[in-house]
Coordinates of C-alpha atoms and ligand atoms in Angstrom, one line a residue:
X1 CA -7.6 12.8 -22.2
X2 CA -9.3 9.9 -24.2
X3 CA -5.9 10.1 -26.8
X4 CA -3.8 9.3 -23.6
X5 CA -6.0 6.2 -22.6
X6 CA -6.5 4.9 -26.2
X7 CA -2.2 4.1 -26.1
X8 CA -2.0 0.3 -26.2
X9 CA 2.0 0.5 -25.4
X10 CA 3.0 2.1 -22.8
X11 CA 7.0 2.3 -22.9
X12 CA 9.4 2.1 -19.7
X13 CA 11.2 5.1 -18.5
X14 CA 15.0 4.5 -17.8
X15 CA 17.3 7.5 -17.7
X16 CA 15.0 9.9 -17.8
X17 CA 13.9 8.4 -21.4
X18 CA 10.9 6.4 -22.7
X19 CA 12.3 3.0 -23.1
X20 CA 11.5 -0.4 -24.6
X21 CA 11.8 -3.7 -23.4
X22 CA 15.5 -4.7 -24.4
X23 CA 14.6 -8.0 -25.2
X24 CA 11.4 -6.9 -27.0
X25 CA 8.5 -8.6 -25.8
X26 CA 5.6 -6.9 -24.2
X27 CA 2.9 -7.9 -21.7
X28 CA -1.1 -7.5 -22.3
X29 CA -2.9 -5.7 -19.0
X30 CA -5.9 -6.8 -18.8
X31 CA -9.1 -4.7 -17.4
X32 CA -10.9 -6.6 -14.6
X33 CA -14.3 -5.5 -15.5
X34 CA -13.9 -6.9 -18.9
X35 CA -11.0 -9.7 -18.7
X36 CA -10.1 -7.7 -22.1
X37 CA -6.4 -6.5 -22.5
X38 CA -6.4 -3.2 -22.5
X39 CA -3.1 -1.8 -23.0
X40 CA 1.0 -3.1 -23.3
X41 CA 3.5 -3.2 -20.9
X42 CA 7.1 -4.1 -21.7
X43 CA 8.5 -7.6 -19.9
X44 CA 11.6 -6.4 -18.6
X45 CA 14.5 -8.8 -18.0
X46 CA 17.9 -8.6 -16.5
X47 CA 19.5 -6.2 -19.6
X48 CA 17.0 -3.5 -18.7
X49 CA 18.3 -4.0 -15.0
X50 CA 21.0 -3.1 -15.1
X51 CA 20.4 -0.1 -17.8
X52 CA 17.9 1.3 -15.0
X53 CA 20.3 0.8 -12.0
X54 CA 23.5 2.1 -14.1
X55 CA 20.7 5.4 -14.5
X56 CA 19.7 5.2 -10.5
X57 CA 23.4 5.2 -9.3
X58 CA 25.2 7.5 -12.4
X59 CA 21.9 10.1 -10.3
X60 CA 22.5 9.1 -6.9
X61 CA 26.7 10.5 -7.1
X62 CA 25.4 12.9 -10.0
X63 CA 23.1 15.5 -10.8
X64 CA 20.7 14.4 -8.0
X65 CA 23.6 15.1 -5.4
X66 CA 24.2 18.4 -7.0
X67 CA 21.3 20.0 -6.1
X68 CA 20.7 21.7 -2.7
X69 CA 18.1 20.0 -0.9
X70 CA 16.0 22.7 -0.8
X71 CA 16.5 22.8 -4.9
X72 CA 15.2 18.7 -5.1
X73 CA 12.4 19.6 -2.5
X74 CA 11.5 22.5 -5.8
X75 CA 11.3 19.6 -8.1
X76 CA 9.1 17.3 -5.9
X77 CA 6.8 20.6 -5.8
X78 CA 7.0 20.9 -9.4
X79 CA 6.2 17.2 -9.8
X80 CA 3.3 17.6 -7.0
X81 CA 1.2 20.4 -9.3
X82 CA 2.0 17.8 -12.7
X83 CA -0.2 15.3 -10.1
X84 CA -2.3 17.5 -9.6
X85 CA -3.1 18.5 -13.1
X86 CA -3.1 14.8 -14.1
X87 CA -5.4 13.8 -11.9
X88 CA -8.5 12.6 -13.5
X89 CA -6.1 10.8 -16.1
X90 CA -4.3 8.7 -13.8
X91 CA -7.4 8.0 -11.7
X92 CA -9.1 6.8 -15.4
X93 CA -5.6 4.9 -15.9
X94 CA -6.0 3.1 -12.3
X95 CA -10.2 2.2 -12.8
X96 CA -9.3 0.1 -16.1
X97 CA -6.1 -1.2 -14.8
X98 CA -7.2 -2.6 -11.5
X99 CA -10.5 -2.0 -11.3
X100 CA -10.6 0.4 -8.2
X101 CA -14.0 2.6 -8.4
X102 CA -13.4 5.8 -9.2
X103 CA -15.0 7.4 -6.7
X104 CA -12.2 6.2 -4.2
X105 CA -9.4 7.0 -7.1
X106 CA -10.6 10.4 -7.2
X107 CA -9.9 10.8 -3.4
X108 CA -7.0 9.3 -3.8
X109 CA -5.5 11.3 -6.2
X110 CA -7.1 14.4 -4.8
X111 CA -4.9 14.1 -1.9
X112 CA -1.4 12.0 -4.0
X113 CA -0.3 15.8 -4.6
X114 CA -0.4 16.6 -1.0
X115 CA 2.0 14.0 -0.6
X116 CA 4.5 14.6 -2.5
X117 CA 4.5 18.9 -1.0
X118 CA 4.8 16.5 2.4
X119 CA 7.8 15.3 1.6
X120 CA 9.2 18.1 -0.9
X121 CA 9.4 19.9 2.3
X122 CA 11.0 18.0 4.4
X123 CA 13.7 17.9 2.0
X124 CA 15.8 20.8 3.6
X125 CA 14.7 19.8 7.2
X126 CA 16.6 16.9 7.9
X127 CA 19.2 18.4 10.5
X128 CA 21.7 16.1 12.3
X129 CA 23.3 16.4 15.6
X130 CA 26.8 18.0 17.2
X131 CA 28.3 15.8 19.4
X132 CA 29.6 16.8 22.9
X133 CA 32.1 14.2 23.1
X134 CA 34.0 13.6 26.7
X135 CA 37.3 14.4 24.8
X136 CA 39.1 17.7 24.8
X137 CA 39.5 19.1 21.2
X138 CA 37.2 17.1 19.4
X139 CA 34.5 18.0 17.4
X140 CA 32.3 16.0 16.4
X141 CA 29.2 15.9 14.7
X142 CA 26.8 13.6 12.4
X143 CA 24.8 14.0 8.7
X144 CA 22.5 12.3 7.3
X145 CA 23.3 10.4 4.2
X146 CA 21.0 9.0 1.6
X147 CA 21.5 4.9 2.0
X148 CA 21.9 5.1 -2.0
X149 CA 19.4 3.4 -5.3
X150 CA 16.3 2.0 -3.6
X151 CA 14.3 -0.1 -5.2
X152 CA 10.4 0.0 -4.8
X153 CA 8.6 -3.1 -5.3
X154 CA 4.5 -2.5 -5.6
X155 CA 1.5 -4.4 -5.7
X156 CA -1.6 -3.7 -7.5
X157 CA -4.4 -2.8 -5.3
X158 CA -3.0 0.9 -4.9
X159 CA -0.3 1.2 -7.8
X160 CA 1.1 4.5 -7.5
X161 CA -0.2 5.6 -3.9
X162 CA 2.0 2.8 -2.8
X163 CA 4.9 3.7 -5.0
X164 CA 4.3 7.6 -3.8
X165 CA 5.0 6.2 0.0
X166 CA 8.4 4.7 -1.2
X167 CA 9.5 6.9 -3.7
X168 CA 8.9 10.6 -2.0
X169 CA 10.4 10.0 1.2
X170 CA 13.5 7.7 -0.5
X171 CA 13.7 11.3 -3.0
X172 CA 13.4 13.6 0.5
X173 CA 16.6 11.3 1.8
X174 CA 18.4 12.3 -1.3
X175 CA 18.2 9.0 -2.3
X176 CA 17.4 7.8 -6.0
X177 CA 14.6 4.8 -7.1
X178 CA 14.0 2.3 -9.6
X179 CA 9.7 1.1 -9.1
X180 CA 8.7 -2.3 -10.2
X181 CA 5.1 -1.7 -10.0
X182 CA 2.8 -5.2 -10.2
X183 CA 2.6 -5.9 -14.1
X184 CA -1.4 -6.2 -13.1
X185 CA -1.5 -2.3 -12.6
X186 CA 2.1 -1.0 -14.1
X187 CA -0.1 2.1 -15.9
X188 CA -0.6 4.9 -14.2
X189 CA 2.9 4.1 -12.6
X190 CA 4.3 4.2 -16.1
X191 CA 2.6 7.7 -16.9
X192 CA 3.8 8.8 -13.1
X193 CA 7.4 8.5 -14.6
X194 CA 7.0 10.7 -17.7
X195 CA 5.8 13.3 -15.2
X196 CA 9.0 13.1 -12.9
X197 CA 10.6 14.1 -16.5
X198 CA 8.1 17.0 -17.2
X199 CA 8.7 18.3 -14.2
X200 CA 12.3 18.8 -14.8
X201 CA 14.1 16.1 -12.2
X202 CA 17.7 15.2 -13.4
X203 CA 17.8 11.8 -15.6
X204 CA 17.9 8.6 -14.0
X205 CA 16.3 10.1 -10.4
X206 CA 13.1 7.8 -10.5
X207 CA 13.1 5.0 -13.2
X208 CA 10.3 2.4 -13.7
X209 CA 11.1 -0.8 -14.8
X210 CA 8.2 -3.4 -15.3
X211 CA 7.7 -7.1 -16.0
X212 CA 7.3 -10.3 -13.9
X213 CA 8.8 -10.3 -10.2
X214 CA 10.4 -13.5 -10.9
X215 CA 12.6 -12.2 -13.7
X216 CA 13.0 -8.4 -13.5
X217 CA 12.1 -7.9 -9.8
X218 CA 14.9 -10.9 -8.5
X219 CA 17.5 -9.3 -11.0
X220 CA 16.4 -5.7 -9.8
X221 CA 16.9 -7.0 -5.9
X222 CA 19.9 -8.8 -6.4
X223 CA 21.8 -5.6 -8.1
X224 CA 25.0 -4.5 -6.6
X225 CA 23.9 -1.1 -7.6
X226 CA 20.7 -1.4 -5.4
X227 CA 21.0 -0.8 -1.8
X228 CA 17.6 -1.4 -0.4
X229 CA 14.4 -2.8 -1.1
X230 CA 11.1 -1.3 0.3
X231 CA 8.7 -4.0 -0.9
X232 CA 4.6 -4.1 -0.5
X233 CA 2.6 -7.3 -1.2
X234 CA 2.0 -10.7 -0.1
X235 CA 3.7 -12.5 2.2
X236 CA 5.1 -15.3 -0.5
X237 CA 6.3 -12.0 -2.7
X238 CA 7.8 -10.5 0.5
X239 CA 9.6 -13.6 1.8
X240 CA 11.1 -14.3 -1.7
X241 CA 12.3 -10.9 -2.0
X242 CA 13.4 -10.6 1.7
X243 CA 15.3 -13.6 1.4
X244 CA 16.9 -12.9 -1.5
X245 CA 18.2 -9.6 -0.1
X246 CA 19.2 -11.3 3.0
X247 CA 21.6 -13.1 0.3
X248 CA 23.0 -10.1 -0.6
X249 CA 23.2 -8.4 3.1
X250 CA 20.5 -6.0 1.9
X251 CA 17.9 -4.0 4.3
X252 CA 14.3 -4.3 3.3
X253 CA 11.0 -2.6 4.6
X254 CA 8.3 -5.2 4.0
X255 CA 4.6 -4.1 4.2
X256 CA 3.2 -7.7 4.3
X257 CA -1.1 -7.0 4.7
X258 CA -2.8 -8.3 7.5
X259 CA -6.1 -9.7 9.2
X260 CA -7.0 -6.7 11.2
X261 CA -9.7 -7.2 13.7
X262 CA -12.4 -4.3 14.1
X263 CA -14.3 -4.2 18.1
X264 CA -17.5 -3.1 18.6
X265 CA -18.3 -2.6 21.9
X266 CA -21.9 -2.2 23.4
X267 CA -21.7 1.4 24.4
X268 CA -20.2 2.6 20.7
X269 CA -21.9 4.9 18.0
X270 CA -23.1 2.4 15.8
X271 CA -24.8 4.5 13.0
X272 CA -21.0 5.7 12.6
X273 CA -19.2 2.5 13.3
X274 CA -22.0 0.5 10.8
X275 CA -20.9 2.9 7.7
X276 CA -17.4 2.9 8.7
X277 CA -17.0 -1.0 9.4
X278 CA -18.6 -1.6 6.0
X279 CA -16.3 1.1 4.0
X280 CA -13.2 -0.7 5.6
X281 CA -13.8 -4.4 4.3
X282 CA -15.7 -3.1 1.2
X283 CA -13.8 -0.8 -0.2
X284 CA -11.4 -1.3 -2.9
X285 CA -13.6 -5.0 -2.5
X286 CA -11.7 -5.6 0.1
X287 CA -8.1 -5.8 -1.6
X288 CA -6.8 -3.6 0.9
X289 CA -3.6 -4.1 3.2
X290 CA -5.7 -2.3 6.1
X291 CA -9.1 -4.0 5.5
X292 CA -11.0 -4.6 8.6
X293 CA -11.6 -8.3 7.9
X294 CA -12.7 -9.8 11.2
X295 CA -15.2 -7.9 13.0
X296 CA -15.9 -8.8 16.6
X297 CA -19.6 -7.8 18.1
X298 CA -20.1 -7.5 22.3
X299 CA -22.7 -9.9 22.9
X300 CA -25.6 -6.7 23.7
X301 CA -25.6 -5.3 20.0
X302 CA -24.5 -8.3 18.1
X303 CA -27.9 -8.7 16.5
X304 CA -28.6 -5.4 15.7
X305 CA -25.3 -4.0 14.8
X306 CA -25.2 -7.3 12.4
X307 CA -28.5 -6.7 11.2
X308 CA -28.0 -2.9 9.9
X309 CA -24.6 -4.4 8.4
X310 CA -26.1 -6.5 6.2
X311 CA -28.6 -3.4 5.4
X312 CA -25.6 -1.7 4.4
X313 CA -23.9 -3.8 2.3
X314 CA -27.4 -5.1 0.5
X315 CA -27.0 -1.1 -0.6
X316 CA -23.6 -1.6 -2.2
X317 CA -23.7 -1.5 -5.9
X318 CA -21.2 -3.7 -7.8
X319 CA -20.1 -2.4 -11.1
X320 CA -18.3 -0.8 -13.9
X321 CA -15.1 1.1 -11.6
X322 CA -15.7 4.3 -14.1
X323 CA -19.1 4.6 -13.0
X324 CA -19.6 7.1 -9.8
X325 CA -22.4 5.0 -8.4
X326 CA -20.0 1.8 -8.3
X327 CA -18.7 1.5 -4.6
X328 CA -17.3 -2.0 -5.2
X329 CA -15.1 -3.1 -8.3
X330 CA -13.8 -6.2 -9.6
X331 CA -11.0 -8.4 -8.1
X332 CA -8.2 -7.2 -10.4
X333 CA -6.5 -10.2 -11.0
X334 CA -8.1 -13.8 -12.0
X335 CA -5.5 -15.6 -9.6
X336 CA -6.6 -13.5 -7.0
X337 CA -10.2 -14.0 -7.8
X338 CA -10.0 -17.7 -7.3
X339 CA -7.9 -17.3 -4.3
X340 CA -11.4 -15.6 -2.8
X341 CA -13.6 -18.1 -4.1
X342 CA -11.2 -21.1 -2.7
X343 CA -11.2 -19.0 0.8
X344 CA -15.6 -19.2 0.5
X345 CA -15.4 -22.5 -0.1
X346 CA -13.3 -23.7 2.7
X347 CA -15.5 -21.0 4.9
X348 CA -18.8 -23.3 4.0
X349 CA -16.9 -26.1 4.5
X350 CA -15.3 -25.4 7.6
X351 CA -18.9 -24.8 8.5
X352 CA -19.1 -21.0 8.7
X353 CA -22.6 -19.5 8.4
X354 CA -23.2 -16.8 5.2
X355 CA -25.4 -14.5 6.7
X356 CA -25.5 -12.5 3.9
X357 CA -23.5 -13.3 0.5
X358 CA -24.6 -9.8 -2.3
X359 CA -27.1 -10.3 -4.7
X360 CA -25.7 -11.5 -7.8
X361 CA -29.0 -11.7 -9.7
X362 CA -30.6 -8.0 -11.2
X363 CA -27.7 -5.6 -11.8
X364 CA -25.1 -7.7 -10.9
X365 CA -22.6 -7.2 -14.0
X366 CA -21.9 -10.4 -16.4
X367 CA -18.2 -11.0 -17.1
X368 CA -15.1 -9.3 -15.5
X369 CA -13.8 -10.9 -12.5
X370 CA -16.6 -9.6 -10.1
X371 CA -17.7 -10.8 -6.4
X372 CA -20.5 -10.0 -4.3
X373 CA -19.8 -8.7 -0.6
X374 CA -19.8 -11.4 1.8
X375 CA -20.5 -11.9 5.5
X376 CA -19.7 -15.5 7.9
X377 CA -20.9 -15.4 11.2
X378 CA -20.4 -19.1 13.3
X379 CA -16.9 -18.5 12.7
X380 CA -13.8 -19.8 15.1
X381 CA -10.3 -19.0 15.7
X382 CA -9.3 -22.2 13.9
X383 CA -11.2 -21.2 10.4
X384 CA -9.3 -20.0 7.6
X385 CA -11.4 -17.4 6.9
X386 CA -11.0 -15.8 10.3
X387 CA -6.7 -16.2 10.1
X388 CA -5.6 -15.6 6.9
X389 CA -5.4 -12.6 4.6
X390 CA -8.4 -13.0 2.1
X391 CA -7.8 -10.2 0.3
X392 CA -11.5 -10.0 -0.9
X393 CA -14.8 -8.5 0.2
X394 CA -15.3 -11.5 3.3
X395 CA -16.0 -10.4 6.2
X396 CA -16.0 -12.7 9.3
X397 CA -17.7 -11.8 12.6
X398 CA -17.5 -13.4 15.8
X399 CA -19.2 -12.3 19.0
X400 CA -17.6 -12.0 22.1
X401 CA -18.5 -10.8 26.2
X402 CA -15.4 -9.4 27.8
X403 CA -12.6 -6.6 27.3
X404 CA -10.0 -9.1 27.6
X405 CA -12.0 -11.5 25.8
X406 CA -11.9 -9.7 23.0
X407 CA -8.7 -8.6 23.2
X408 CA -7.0 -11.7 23.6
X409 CA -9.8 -12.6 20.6
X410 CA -8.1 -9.5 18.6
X411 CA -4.5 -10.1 19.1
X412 CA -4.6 -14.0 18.4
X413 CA -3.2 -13.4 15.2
X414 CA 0.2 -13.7 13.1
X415 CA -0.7 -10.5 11.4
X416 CA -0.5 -7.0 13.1
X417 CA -0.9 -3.9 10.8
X418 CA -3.9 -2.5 12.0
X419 CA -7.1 -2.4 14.4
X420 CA -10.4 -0.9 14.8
X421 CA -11.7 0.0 18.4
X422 CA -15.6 1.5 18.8
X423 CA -16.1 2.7 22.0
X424 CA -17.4 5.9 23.6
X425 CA -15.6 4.9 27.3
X426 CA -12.3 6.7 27.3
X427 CA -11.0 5.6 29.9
X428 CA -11.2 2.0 27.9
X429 CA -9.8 3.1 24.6
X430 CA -6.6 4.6 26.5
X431 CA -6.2 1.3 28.4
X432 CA -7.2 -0.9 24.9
X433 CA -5.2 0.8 22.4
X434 CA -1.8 -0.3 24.1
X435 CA -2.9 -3.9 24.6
X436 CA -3.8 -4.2 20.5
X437 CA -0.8 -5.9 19.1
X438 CA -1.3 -3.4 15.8
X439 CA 0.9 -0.7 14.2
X440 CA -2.2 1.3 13.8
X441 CA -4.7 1.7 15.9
X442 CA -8.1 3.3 14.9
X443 CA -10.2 4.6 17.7
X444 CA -14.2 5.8 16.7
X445 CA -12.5 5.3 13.0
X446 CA -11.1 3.5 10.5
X447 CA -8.5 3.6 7.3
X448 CA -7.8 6.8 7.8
X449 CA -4.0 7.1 6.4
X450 CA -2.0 10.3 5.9
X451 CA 1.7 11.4 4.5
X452 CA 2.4 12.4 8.3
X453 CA 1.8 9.6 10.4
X454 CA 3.4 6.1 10.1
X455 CA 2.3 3.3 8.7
X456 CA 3.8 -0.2 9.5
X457 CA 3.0 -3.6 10.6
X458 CA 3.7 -5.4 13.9
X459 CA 4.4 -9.6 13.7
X460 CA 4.2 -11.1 10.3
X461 CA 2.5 -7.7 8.7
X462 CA 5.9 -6.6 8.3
X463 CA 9.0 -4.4 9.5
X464 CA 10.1 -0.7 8.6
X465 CA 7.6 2.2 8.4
X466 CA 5.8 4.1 5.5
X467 CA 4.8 8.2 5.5
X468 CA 5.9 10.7 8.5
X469 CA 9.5 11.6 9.4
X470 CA 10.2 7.9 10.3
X471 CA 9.9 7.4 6.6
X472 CA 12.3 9.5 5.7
X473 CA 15.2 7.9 7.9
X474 CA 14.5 4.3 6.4
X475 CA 16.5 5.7 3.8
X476 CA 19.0 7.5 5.5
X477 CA 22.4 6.2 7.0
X478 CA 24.2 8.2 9.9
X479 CA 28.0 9.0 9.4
X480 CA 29.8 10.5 12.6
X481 CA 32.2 12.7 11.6
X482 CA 35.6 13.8 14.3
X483 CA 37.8 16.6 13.6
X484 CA 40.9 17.1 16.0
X485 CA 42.0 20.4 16.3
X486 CA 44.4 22.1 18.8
Ligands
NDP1 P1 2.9 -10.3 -4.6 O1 3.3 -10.1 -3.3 O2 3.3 -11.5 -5.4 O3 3.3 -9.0 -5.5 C1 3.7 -7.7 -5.0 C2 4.8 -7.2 -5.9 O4 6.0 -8.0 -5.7 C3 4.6 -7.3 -7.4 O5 5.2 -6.2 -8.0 C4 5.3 -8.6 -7.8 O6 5.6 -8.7 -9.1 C5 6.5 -8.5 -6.9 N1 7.2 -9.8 -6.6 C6 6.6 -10.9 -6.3 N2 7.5 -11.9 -6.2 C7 8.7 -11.3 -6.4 C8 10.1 -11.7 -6.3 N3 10.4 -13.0 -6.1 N4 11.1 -10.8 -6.6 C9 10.8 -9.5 -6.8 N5 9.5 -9.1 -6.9 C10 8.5 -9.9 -6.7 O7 1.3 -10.1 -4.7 P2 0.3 -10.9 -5.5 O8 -0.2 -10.1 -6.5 O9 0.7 -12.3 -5.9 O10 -0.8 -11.1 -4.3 C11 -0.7 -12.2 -3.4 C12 -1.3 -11.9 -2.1 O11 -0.7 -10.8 -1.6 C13 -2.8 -11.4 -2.2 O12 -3.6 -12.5 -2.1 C14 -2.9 -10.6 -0.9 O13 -3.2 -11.4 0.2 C15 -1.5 -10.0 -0.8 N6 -1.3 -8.6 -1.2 C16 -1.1 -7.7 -0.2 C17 -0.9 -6.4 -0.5 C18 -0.7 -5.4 0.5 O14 -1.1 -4.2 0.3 N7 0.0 -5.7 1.6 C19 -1.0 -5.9 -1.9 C20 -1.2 -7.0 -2.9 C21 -1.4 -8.3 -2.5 P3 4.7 -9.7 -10.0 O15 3.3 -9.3 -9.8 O16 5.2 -9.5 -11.4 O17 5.1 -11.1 -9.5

């Protein structure tokens, strides 16, 4: 395994081949923990655009098409068990590219396999409709086409996870992919492609084409050859890339992130709800779409449930990501890491209180782009730190009295991708969960996400859903079909 990690160049695969930057030049990826680059990633520009969508559509009317569904749903098993072999590696690869722990990699990729048999077997399960229409001698009836090349555009926080929701269910539709992973965490996305190969899929079925989203990403979305764009990422990313598709009358599903609020109410578990509130703003330090990064306390256990969260995160260690004591990581990238430390400053200047801010003193590691967990109380609507996306281990609390209080609280928001609700009244988490403007709403839990269940925003987090069935038909298109007969 140490061989695999000590390759400084990792080489594109287009068509089914390893493949190096057409124009030659490469791109350092740095380690978080260190600031040191660490390995090579090829800067991909509009010549390597068009070589992996030529590959992507030659598949897409080619070999792919060949094969009976349940045939491709054999591959993505194949492919599955390569994951599952690979494992450790890519969860290695993931720790020094962005910096995730790898405790929470190795749960990650424990599961990634499970995904992919998700979707592999689905494959041969996607039955259309006959048609009863009010005409004599008709028959009609629908299928279930693959929309054609989609193109998955990925962020960094959760590289190849993220690429797995696009990629599986846009393979399940019989569709075929080009991935333009963040060129902050292009690794283990990199090493995902050569297993695709291994596994035996026909050339050109999944290619992955990385650089800078300004060069290769615009020429990737702008391809006539590409016929839509399932993006994850920030909202300036996702507008630019929406937009641009708009241009070219492209779909898109956009996963934008969010600022999604967690309630506490008085009558919750709060042993439970302590662990899991801290876990869903700390983990991954906080660069998580889902993160619950504004936390609001009913007046009766506002000081104690605050007071056993900051005993909580006091125990968090920060550290090396390939350590198994490390819960919390670096920020992965520097531009991201001042982004956090401009979002503190306007906190304290808006005149948020810090109740607790980690200690940065004993253990805390020197170097590497690393941030104690933070927590502002004093906070209102108005401050940044309680409306935008931080993207960082902040958490902002605010208290409040009333059911509707806090759910008009909750829902004042642009964002809506997700929401925590602690209660142990039933009869109030029935009536709450449909008031939460969210397209995921956890009851008595948090984060939990699997290949079944959808996963999508509401308002500015985005449009178009991720994992279950309903991720299979982003990337189909419905042709009605009417034969005449005598
Ligand atoms: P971006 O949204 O810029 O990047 C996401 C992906 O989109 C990357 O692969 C990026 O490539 C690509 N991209 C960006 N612009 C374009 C474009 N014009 N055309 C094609 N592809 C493009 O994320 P950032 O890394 O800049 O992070 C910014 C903010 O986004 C964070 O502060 C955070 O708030 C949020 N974010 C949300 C995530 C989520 O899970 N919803 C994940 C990551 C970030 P490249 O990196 O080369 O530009």
């Amino acid at each position: 395994m140490s061989e695999q990690i000590e390759v400084v160049r990792f080489p594109m695969q287009i068509g089914g081949k390893a493949h190096n930057p057409c124009g030659g030049e490469w791109i350092g990826s740095l380690n978080p923990a260190t600031e040191e680059v660490w390995a090579m990633i090829p800067r991909a520009g509009a010549e390597d655009a068009e070589m992996a969508a030529a590959a992507a559509h030659e598949a897409l009317r080619g070999a792919w098409a060949k094969l009976t569904p349940t045939q491709r749903g054999a591959l993505m098993f194949r492919l599955a068990d390569l994951l599952e072999r690979d494992a450790e590696l890519l969860a290695q690869l993931d720790a020094r590219d962005n910096g995730k722990p790898i405790s929470e990699l190795r749960k990650q990729y424990a599961y990634l396999p499970q995904h992919w048999r998700y979707f592999g077997g689905l494959v041969d399960k996607l039955e259309a409709q006959v048609i009863p229409v009010d005409r004599n001698g008709v028959f009609n009836f629908t299928r279930h086409e693959p929309v054609g090349v989609v193109l998955a555009i990925t962020p960094w926080n959760s590289p190849l996870v993220i690429a797995s929701w696009k990629i599986a269910p846009a393979l399940a539709a019989g569709c075929t992919t080009i991935v333009k992973p963040s060129e902050h965490a292009s690794i283990s996305t990199l090493h995902f492609a050569k297993l695709v190969a291994e596994a035996g899929f026909p050339a050109g079925v999944v290619n992955v084409v990385t650089g800078y989203g300004h060069e290769v990403g615009e020429a990737l979305v702008a391809h006539a050859k590409v016929a839509k764009v399932s993006f994850t990422g920030g909202e300036a990313g996702g507008r630019a890339v929406s937009t641009l598709a708009a241009k070219h009358l492209k779909p898109t599903v956009m996963e934008l992130g969010g600022k999604s609020p967690v309630i506490v109410f008085d009558d919750a578990d709060l042993d439970r709800a302590v662990s899991t509130v801290a876990a869903g703003i700390f983990s991954s330090s906080g660069q998580s779409c889902v993160a619950g990064s504004r936390l609001l306390l009913q007046a009766g256990i506002y000081d104690e449930f605050l007071r056993r969260l900051i005993d909580r995160a006091r125990a968090i260690v920060v550290g090396d990501p390939l350590s198994a004591e490390t819960a919390m990581g670096p920020i992965t990238t520097r531009a991201q890491f001042e982004t956090i430390q401009s979002h503190l400053f306007d906190a304290h200047e808006q005149g948020a209180i810090c109740a607790f801010k980690g200690d940065r003193s004993s253990s805390f590691p020197t170097g590497g782009l690393f941030l104690p967990p933070h927590i502002f109380t004093g906070v209102t609507p108005l401050m940044r730190v309680w409306r935008e996306e931080v993207f960082g281990p902040v958490l902002a609390v605010m208290r409040f009295e009333t059911e509707a209080e806090a759910v008009a609280i909750a829902n004042d928001s642009p964002f809506g991708l997700a929401a925590g609700l602690w209660t142990r009244d039933l009869d109030r988490a029935l009536r709450l969960h449909k008031e939460l403007e969210a397209g995921t709403v956890w009851i008595n839990s948090y984060r939990g996400v699997s290949s079944m269940t959808p996963l999508g925003g509401f308002k500015r987090s985005g449009f178009g859903r991720e994992n279950g069935q309903e991720a299979v038909r982003e990337f189909l298109q419905t042709k009605s079909v009417w034969m005449e007969y005598q």
